[in-house]
Short mmCIF file of C-alpha atoms in Angstrom, two decimals:
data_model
loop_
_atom_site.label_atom_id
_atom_site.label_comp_id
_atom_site.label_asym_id
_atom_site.label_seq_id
_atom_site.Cartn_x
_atom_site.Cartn_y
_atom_site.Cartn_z
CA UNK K 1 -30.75 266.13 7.02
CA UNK K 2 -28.07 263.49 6.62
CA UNK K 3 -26.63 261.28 4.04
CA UNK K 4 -28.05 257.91 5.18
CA UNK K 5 -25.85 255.35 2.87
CA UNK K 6 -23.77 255.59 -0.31
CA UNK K 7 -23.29 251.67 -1.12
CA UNK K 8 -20.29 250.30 -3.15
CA UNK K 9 -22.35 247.52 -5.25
CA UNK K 10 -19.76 245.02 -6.95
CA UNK K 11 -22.58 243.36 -9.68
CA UNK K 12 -25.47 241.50 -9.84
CA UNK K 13 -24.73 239.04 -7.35
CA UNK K 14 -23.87 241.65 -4.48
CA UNK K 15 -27.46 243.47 -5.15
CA UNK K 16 -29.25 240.02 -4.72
CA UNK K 17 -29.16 240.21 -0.67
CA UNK K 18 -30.25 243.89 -0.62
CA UNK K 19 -33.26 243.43 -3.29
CA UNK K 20 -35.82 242.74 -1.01
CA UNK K 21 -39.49 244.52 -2.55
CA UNK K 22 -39.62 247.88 -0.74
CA UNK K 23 -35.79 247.99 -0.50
CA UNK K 24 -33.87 250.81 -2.07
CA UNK K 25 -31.66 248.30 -4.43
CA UNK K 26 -35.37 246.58 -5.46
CA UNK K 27 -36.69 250.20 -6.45
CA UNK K 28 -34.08 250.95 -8.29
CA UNK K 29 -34.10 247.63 -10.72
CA UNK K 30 -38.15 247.85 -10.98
CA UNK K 31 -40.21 249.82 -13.32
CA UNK K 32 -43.25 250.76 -10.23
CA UNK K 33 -42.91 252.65 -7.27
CA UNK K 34 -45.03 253.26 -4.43
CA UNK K 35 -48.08 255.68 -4.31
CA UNK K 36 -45.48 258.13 -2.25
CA UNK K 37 -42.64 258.36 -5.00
CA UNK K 38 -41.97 259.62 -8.56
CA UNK K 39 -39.07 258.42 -10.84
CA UNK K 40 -36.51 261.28 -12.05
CA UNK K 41 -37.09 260.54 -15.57
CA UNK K 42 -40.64 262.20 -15.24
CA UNK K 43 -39.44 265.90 -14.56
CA UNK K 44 -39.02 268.04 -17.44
CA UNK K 45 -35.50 266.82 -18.16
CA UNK K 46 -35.34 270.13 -20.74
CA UNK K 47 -33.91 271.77 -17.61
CA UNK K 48 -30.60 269.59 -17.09
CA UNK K 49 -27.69 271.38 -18.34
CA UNK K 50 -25.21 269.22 -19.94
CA UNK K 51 -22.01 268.81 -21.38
CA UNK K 52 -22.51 267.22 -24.60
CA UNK K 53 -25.98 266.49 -26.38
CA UNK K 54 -29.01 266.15 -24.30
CA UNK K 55 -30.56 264.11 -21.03
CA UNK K 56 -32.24 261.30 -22.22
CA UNK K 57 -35.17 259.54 -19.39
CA UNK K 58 -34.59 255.78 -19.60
CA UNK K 59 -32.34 255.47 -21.71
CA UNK K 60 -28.35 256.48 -21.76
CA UNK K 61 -26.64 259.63 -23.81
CA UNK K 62 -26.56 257.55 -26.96
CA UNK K 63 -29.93 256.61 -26.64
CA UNK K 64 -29.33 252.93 -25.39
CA UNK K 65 -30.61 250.88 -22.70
CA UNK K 66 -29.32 252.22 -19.09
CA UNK K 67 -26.64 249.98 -18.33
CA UNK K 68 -24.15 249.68 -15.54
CA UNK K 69 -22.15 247.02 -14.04
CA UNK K 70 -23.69 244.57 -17.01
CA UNK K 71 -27.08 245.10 -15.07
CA UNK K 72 -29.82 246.94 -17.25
CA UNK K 73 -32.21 250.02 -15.34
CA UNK K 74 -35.69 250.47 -16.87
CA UNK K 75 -36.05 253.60 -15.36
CA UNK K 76 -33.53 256.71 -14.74
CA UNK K 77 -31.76 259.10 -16.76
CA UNK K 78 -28.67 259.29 -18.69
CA UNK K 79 -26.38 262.69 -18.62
CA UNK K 80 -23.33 263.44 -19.31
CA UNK K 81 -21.00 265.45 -17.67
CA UNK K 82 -20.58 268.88 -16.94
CA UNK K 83 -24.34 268.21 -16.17
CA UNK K 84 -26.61 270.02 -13.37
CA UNK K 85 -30.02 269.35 -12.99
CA UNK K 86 -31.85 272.05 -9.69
CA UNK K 87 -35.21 270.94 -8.35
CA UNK K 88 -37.95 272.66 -5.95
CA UNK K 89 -38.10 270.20 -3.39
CA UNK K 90 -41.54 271.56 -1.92
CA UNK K 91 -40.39 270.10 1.22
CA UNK K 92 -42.43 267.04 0.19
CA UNK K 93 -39.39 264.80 -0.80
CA UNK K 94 -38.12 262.09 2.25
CA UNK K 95 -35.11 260.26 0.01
CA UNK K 96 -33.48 260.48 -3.47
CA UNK K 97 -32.19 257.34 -4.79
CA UNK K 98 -30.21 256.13 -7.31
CA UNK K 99 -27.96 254.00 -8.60
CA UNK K 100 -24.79 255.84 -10.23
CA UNK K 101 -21.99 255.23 -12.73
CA UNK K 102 -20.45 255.51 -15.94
CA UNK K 103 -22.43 253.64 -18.64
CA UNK K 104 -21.15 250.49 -19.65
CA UNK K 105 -21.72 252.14 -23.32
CA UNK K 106 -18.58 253.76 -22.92
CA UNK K 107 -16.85 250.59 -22.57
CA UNK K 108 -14.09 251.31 -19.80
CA UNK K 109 -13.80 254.99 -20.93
CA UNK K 110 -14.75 258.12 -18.93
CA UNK K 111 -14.61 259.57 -15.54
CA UNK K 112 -17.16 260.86 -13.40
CA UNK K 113 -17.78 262.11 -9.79
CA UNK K 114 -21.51 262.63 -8.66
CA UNK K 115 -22.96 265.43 -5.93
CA UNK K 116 -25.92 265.50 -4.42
CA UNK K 117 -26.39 269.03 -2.62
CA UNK K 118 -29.48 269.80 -1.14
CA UNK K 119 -30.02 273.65 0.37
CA UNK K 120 -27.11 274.57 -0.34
CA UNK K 121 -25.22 271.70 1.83
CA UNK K 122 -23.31 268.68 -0.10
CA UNK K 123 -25.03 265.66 1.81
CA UNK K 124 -23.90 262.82 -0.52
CA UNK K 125 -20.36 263.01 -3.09
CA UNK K 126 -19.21 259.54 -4.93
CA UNK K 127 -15.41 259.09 -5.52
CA UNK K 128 -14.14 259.77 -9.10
CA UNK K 129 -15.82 257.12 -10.78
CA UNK K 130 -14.50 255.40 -14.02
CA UNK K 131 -15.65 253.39 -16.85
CA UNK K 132 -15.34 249.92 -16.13
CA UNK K 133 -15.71 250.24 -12.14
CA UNK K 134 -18.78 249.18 -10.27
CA UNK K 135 -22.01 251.34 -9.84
CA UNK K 136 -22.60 252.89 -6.27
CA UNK K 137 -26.13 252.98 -4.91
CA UNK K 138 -26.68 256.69 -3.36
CA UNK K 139 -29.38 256.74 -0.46
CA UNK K 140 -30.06 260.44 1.02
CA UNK K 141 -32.25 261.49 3.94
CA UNK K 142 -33.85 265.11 1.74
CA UNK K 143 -36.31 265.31 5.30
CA UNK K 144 -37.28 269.03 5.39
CA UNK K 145 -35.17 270.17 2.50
CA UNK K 146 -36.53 272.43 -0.24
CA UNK K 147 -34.20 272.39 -3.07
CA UNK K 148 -31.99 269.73 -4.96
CA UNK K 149 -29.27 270.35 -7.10
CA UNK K 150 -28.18 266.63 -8.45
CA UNK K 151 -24.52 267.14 -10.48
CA UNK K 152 -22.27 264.94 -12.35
CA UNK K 153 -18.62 266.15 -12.61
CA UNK K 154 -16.03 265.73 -15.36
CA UNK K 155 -13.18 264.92 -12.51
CA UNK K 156 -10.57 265.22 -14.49
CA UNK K 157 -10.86 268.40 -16.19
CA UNK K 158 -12.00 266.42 -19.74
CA UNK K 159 -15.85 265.46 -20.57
CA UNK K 160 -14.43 262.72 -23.13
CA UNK K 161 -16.86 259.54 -23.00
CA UNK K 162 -18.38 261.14 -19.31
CA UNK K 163 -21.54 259.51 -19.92
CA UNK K 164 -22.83 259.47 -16.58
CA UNK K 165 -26.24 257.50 -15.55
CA UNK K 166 -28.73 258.18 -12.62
CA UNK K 167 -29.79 254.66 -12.96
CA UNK K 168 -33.50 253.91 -11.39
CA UNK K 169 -33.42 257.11 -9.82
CA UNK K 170 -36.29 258.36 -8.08
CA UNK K 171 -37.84 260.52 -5.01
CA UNK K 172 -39.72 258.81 -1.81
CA UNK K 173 -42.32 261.77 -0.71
CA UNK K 174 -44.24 262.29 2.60
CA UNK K 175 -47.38 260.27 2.65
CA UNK K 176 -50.79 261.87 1.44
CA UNK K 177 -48.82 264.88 -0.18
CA UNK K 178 -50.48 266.51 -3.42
CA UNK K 179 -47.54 269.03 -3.85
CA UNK K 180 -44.64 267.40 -6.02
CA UNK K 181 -41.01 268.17 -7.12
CA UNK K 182 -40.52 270.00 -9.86
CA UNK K 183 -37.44 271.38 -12.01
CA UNK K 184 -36.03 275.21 -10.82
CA UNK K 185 -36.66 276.80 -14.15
CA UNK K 186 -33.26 278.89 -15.15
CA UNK K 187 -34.59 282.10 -16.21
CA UNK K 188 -32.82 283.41 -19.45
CA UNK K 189 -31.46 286.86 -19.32
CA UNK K 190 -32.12 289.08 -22.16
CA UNK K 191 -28.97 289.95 -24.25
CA UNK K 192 -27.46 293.18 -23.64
CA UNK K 193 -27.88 296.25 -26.28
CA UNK K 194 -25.53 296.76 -28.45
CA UNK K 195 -23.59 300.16 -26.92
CA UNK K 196 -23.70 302.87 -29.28
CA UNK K 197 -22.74 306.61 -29.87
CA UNK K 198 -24.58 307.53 -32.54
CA UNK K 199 -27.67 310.27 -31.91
CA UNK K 200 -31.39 308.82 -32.49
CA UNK K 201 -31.42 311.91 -35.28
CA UNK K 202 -30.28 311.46 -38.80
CA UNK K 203 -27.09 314.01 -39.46
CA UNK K 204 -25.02 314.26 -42.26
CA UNK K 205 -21.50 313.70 -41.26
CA UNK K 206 -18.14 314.16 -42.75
CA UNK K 207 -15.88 310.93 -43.85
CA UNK K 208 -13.36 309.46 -40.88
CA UNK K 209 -11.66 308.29 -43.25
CA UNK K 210 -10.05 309.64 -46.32
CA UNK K 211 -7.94 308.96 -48.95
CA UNK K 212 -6.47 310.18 -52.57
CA UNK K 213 -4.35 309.23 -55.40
CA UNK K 214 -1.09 311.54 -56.36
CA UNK K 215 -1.84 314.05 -59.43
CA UNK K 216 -5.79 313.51 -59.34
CA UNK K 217 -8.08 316.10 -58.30
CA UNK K 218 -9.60 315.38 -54.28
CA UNK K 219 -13.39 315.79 -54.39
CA UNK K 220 -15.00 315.79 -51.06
CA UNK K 221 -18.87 314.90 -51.83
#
């Protein structure tokens, strides 16, 4: 397993060379995919943990078109960060990828670092990425892996305008495979009893507390 390309895109006009059909920059402007693939926005996005608000598929944290670099994404999902998202890999997946960035939403604001870790091992990791700055194009080898863990990062130690999109994102899988990636489901612990001294029997007890008021009679009930 090996991180085949992370891609520094500068705009439009840089992805023109690269957007070949079948290429990886051509899949991730397009709204189909090949028989072999699935898009990232199809998984039970209810899963991603996030920062602020909620994962939205195809569209960005304020619910607007997935934008980056000026260029618009049909397809992918917008986070924000803290955010991770874990997925059971089946060892069906052959390459995640996606184009990454702060949302142009956010207008120049916001700083974000993406991770791609697969078994355990980080095997793709963007700079610290700001508003404003071009998008990168992330291309891993996920060959024999069984889990994903896809994270955005805050970076700075603030989540302030970390709107953070996995533009066109999506998952190439071996051909003629029926399994298919699907979301690690967190399981939620069940909340601790409240600690207690008190005996399961009823009992009449005495006050803990007591109190009285100078030249009245005490009366203990």
């Amino acid at each position: 397993m090996r991180l085949v390309a992370v891609l520094l895109l500068t705009g439009l006009l840089a992805l023109a060379p690269a957007s070949e059909p079948g290429t990886d920059a051509a899949r991730v402007l397009g709204e189909t995919l090949p028989a072999a693939a699935i898009w990232l926005d199809s998984l039970d996005l209810g899963e991603m943990s996030v920062g602020y608000g909620r994962p939205q598929g195809r569209k960005s944290t304020d619910e607007n078109p997935l934008r980056l670099g000026g260029v618009t994404y049909p397809r992918g999902v917008g986070s924000h960060a803290n955010s991770e998202f874990a997925i059971d890999l089946k060892g069906v997946a052959t390459r995640f990828v996606a184009m990454v960035g702060v949302d142009d939403e956010k207008r120049g604001a916001g700083s974000v670092k993406f991770v791609v870790v697969a078994d355990g091992r980080t095997v793709a990791e963007t700079p610290v990425m700001r508003g404003g700055q071009p998008p990168q194009l992330l291309s891993v080898d996920l060959t024999g892996a069984q889990r994903l863990v896809l994270i955005i990062d805050d970076a700075d130690g603030s989540i302030d305008s970390d709107h953070g999109d996995w533009a066109g994102a999506h998952f190439l899988l071996q051909e003629g495979a029926t399994a298919r990636p699907e979301p690690l489901r967190v399981p939620v612990e069940p909340p601790l009893p409240i600690a207690s001294g008190d005996p399961s029997e009823p009992a009449i007890h005495g006050p803990r507390v007591v109190g009285a008021t100078p030249g009245r009679p005490f009366l203990h009930l």
